mmCIF file of C-alpha atoms in Angstrom:
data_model
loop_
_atom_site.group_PDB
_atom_site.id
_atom_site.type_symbol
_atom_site.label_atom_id
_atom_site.label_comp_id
_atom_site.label_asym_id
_atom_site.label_seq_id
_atom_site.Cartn_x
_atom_site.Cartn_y
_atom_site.Cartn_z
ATOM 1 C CA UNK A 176 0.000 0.000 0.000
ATOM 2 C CA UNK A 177 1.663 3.375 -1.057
ATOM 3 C CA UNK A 178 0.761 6.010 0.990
ATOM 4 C CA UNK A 179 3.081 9.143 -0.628
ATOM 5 C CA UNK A 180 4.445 8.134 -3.646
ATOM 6 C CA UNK A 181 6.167 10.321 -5.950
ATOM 7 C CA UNK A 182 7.523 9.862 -9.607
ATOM 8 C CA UNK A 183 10.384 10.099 -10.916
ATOM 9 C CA UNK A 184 12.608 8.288 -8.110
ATOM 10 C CA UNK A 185 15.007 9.919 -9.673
ATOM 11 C CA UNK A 186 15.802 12.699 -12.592
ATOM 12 C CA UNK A 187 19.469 13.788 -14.627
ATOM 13 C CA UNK A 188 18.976 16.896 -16.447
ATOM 14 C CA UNK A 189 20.520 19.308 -18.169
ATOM 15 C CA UNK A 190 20.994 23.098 -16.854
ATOM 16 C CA UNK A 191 18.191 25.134 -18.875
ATOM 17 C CA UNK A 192 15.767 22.704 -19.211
ATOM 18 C CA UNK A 193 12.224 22.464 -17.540
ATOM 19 C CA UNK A 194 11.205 19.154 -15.562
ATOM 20 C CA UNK A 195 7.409 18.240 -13.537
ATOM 21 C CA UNK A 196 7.788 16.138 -10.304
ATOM 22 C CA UNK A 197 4.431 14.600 -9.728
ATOM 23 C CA UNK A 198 3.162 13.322 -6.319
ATOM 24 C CA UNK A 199 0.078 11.228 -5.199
ATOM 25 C CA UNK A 200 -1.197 10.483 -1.989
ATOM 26 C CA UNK A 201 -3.939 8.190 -0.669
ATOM 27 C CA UNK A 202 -4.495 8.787 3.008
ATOM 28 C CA UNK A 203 -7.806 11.013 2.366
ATOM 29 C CA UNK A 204 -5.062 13.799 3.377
ATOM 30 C CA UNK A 205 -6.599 17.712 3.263
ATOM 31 C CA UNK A 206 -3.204 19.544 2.912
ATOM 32 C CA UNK A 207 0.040 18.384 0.798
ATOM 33 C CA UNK A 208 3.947 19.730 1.303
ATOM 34 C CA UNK A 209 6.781 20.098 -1.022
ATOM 35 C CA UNK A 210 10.059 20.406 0.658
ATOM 36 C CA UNK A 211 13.994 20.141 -0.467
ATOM 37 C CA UNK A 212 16.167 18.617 1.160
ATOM 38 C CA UNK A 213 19.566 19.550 0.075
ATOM 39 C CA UNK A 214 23.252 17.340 0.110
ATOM 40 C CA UNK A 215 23.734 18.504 3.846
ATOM 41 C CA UNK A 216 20.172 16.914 4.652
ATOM 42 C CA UNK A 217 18.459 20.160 5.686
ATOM 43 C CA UNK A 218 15.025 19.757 4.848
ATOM 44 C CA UNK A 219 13.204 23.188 3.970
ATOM 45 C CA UNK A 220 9.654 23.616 3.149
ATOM 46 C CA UNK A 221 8.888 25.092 -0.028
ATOM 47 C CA UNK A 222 5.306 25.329 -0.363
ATOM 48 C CA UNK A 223 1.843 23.816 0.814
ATOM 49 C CA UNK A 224 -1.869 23.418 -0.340
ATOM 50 C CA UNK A 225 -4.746 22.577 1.374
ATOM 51 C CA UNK A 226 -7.664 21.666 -0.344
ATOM 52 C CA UNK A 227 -6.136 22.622 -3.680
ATOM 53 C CA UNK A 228 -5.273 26.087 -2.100
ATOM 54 C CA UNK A 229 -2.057 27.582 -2.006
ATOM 55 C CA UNK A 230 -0.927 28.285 1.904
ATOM 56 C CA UNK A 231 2.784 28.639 2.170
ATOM 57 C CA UNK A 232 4.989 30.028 -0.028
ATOM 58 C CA UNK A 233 8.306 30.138 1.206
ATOM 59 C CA UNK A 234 10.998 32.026 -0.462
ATOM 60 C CA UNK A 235 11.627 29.951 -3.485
ATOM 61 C CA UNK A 236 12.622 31.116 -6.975
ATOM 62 C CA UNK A 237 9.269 31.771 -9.438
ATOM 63 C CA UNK A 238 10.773 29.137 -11.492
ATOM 64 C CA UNK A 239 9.420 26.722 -8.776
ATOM 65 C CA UNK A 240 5.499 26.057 -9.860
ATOM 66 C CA UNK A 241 3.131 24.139 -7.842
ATOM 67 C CA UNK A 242 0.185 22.687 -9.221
ATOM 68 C CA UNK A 243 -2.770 20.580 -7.273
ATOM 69 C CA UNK A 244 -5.387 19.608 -9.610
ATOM 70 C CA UNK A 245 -7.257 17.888 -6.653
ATOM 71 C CA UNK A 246 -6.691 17.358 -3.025
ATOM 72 C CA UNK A 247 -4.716 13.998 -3.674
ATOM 73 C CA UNK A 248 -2.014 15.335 -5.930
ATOM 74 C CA UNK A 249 0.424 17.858 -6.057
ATOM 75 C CA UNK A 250 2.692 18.332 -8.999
ATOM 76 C CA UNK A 251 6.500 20.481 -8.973
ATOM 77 C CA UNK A 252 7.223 21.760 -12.330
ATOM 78 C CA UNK A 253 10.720 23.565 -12.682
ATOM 79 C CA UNK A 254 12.256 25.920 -15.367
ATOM 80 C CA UNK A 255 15.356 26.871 -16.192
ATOM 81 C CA UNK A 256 17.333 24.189 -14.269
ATOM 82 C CA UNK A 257 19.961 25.374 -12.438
ATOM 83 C CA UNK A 258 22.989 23.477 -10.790
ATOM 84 C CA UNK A 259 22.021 24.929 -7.700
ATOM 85 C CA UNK A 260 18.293 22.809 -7.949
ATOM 86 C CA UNK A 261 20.400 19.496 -7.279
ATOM 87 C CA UNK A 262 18.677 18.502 -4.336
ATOM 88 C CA UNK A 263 16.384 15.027 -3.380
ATOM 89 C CA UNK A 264 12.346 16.847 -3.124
ATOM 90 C CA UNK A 265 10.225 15.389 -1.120
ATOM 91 C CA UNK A 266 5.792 15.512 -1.041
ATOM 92 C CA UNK A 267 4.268 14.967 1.962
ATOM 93 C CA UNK A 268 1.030 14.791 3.168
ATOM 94 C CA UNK A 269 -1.040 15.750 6.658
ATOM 95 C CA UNK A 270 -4.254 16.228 8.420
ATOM 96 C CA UNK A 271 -5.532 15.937 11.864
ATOM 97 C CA UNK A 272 -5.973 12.683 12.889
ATOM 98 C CA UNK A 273 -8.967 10.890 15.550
ATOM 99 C CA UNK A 274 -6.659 11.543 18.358
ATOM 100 C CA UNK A 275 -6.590 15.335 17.325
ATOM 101 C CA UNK A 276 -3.309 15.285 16.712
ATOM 102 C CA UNK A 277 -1.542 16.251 13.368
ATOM 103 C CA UNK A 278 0.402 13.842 11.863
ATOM 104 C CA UNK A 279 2.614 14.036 8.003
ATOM 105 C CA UNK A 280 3.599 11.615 6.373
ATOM 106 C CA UNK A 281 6.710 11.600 3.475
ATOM 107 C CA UNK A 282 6.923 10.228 -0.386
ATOM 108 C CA UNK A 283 9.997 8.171 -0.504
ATOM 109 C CA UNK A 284 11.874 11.306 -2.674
ATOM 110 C CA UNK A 285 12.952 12.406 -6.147
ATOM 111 C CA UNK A 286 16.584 13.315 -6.455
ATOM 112 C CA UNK A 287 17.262 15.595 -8.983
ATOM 113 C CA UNK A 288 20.725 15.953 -10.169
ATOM 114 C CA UNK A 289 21.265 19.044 -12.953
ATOM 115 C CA UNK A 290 24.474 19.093 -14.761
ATOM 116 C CA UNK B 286 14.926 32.821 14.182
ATOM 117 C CA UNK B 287 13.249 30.095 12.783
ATOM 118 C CA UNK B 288 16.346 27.697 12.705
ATOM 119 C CA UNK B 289 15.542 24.129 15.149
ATOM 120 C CA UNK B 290 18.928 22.864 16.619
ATOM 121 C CA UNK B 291 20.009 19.532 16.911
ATOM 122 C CA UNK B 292 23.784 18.260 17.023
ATOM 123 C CA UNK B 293 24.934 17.114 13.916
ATOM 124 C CA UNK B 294 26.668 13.151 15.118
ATOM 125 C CA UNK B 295 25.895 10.471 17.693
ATOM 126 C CA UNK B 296 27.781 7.850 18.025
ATOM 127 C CA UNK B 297 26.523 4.894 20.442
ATOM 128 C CA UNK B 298 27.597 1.144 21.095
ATOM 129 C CA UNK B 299 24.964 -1.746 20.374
ATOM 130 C CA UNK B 300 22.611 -2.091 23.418
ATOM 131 C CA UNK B 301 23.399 1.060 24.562
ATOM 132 C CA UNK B 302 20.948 4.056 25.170
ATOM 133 C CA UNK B 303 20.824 6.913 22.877
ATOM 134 C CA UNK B 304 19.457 10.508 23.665
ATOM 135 C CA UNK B 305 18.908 13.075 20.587
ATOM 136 C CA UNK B 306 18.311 16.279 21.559
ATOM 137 C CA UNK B 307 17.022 19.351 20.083
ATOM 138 C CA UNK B 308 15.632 22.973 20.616
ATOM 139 C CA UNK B 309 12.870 24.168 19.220
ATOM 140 C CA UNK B 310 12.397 27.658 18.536
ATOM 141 C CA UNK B 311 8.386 28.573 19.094
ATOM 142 C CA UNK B 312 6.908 27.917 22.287
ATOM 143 C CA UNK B 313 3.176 27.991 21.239
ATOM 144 C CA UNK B 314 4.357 25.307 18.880
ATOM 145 C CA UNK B 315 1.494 22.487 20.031
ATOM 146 C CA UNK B 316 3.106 19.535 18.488
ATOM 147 C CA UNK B 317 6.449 17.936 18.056
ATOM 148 C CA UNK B 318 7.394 15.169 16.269
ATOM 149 C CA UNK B 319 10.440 12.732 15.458
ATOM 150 C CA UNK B 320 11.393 11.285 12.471
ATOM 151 C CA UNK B 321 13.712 8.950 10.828
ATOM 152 C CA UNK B 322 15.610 8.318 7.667
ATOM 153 C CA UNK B 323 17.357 6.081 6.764
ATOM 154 C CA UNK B 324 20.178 6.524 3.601
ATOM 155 C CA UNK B 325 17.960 7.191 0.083
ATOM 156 C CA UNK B 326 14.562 6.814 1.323
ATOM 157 C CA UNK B 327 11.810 9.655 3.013
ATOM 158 C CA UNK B 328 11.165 10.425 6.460
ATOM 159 C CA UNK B 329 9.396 8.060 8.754
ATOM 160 C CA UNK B 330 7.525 9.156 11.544
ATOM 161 C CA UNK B 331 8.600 7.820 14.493
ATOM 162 C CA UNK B 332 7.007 9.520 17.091
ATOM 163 C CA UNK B 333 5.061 13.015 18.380
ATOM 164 C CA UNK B 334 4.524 15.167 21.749
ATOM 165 C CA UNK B 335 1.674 16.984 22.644
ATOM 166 C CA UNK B 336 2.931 20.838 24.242
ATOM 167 C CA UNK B 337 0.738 19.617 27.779
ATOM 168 C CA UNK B 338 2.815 16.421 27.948
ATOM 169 C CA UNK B 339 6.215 15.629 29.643
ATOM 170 C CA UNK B 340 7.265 12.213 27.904
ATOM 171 C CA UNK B 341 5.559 9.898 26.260
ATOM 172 C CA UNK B 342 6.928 6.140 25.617
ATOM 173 C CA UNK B 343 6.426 4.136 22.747
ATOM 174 C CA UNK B 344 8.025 0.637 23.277
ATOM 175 C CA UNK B 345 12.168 1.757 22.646
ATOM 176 C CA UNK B 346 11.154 5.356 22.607
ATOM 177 C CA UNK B 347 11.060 7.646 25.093
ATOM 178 C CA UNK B 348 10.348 11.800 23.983
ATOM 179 C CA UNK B 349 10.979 13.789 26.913
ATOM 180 C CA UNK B 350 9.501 17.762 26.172
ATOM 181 C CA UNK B 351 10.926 20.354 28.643
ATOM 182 C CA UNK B 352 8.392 23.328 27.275
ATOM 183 C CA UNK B 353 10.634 26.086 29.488
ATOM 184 C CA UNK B 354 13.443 25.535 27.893
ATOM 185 C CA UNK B 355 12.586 24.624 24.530
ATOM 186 C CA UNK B 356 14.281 21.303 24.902
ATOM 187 C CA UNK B 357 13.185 18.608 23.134
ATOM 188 C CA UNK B 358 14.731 14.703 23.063
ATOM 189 C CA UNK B 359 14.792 11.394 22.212
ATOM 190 C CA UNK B 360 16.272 8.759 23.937
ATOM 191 C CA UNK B 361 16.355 5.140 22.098
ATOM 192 C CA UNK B 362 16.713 1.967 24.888
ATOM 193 C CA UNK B 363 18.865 -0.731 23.538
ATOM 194 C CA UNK B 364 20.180 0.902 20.516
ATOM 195 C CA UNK B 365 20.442 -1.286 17.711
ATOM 196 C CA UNK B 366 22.370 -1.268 14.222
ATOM 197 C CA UNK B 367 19.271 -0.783 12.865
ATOM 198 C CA UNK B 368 18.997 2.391 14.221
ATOM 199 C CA UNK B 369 21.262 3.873 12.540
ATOM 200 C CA UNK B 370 20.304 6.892 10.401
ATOM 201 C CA UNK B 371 19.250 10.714 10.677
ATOM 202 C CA UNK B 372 16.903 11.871 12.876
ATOM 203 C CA UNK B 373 15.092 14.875 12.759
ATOM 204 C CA UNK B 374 13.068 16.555 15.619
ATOM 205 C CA UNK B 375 10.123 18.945 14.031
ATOM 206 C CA UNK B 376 7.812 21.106 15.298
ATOM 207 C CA UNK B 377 4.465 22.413 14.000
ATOM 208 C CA UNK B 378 3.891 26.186 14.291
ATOM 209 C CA UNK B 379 0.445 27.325 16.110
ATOM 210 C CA UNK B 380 0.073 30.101 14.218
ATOM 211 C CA UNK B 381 0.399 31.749 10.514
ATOM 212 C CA UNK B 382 0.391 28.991 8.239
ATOM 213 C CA UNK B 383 0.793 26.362 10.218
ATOM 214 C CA UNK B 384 3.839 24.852 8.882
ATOM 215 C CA UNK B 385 6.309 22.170 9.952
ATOM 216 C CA UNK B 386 9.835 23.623 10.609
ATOM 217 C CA UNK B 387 12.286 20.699 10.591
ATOM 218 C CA UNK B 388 15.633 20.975 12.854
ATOM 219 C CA UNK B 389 18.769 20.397 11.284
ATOM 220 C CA UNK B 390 19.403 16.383 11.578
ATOM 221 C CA UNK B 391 21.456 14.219 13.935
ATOM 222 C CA UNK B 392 23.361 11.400 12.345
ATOM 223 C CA UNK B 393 23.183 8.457 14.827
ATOM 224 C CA UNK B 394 26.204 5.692 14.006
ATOM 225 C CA UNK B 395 25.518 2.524 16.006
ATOM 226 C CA UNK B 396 28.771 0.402 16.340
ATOM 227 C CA UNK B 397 28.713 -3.530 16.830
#
């Protein structure tokens, strides 16, 4: 059973060139994450939707583009590669579980590598 | 700022205990978590803290939250080679957006 899954695993590109990272999840999750983590494993949100909404937008480049077409996906689509993208990005998903508590859950990663 | 501290290493024998610490930077922050990953895969939650709680166990796992001081850890009984891997503490914000601010990783090597 995937929970957060995320395609590609991983992704060689050239600089210049525009790439999509798609991610699915199927937990019935309201609100979805993207986050890079980069090759000193600091993990950094960049932004979040609920409900197909835009709610955090951290200070990433406007060559970063979410897109959720529906509360269980959330797509990454980059342009203009640059080397400084190299990074592994990771979906995740949350929402507030029968305890009360909130609780996220992580795609297994897409490492991008621009050269 | 909005930076969560954790030490970078740990290094622990097999069957040893091991206590991960970190400080959290908001204190209306109502839940902290733990996670885990291990080399090329996600992070796997491991654990979470309610702000109104002192520790919670869970089997190996013991979270101790000291809300004064910002001071949040994880100690793991019997540390096994399994364990090895990053851990990172988190905390989710009360306010604004909401969002998950992730500390900066401790590397935990367990030796045979």
């Amino acid at each position: 059973d995937t929970a957060v899954s995320q395609t590609p695993k991983y992704l060689v590109t050239q600089m210049g060139n525009d790439k999509s990272i798609k991610c699915e999840q199927n937990l019935g999750h309201d609100t979805m994450y993207w986050y890079k983590q980069d090759s000193k494993k600091f993990l950094k949100i960049m932004f979040s939707y609920n409900n197909k909404e835009l709610i955090i937008n951290e200070t990433v480049p406007n060559r970063f583009s979410p897109k959720s077409p529906d509360k269980a996906h959330l797509n990454l689509h980059i342009n203009s590669l640059e080397l400084g993208d190299s990074a592994v990005y990771f979906c995740a998903s949350s929402h507030q579980g029968t305890s009360g508590y909130y609780e996220q859950y992580f795609g297994p990663g897409t490492r991008l590598t621009v050269t | 700022g909005e930076d969560v501290e954790q030490s970078l290493f740990l290094s622990v024998r097999e069957g040893d205990s091991s206590v991960i610490n970190c400080t959290y930077t908001d204190s209306s922050s109502t839940y902290l978590y733990w996670y885990k990953q291990e080399p090329g895969a996600g992070l796997q939650l491991l654990t979470y803290i309610f702000s109104n709680m002192d520790m919670k166990q869970d089997q190996r796992l013991t979270v101790l939250l000291n809300k004064k001081d910002k001071h949040l850890s994880l100690r793991i009984a019997d540390t096994q080679t399994g364990d090895s891997a990053i851990y990172f503490c988190a905390e989710r914000r009360s306010s604004g957006t909401y969002k998950y601010i992730f500390g900066t990783g401790t590397r935990l090597k367990v030796l045979a």
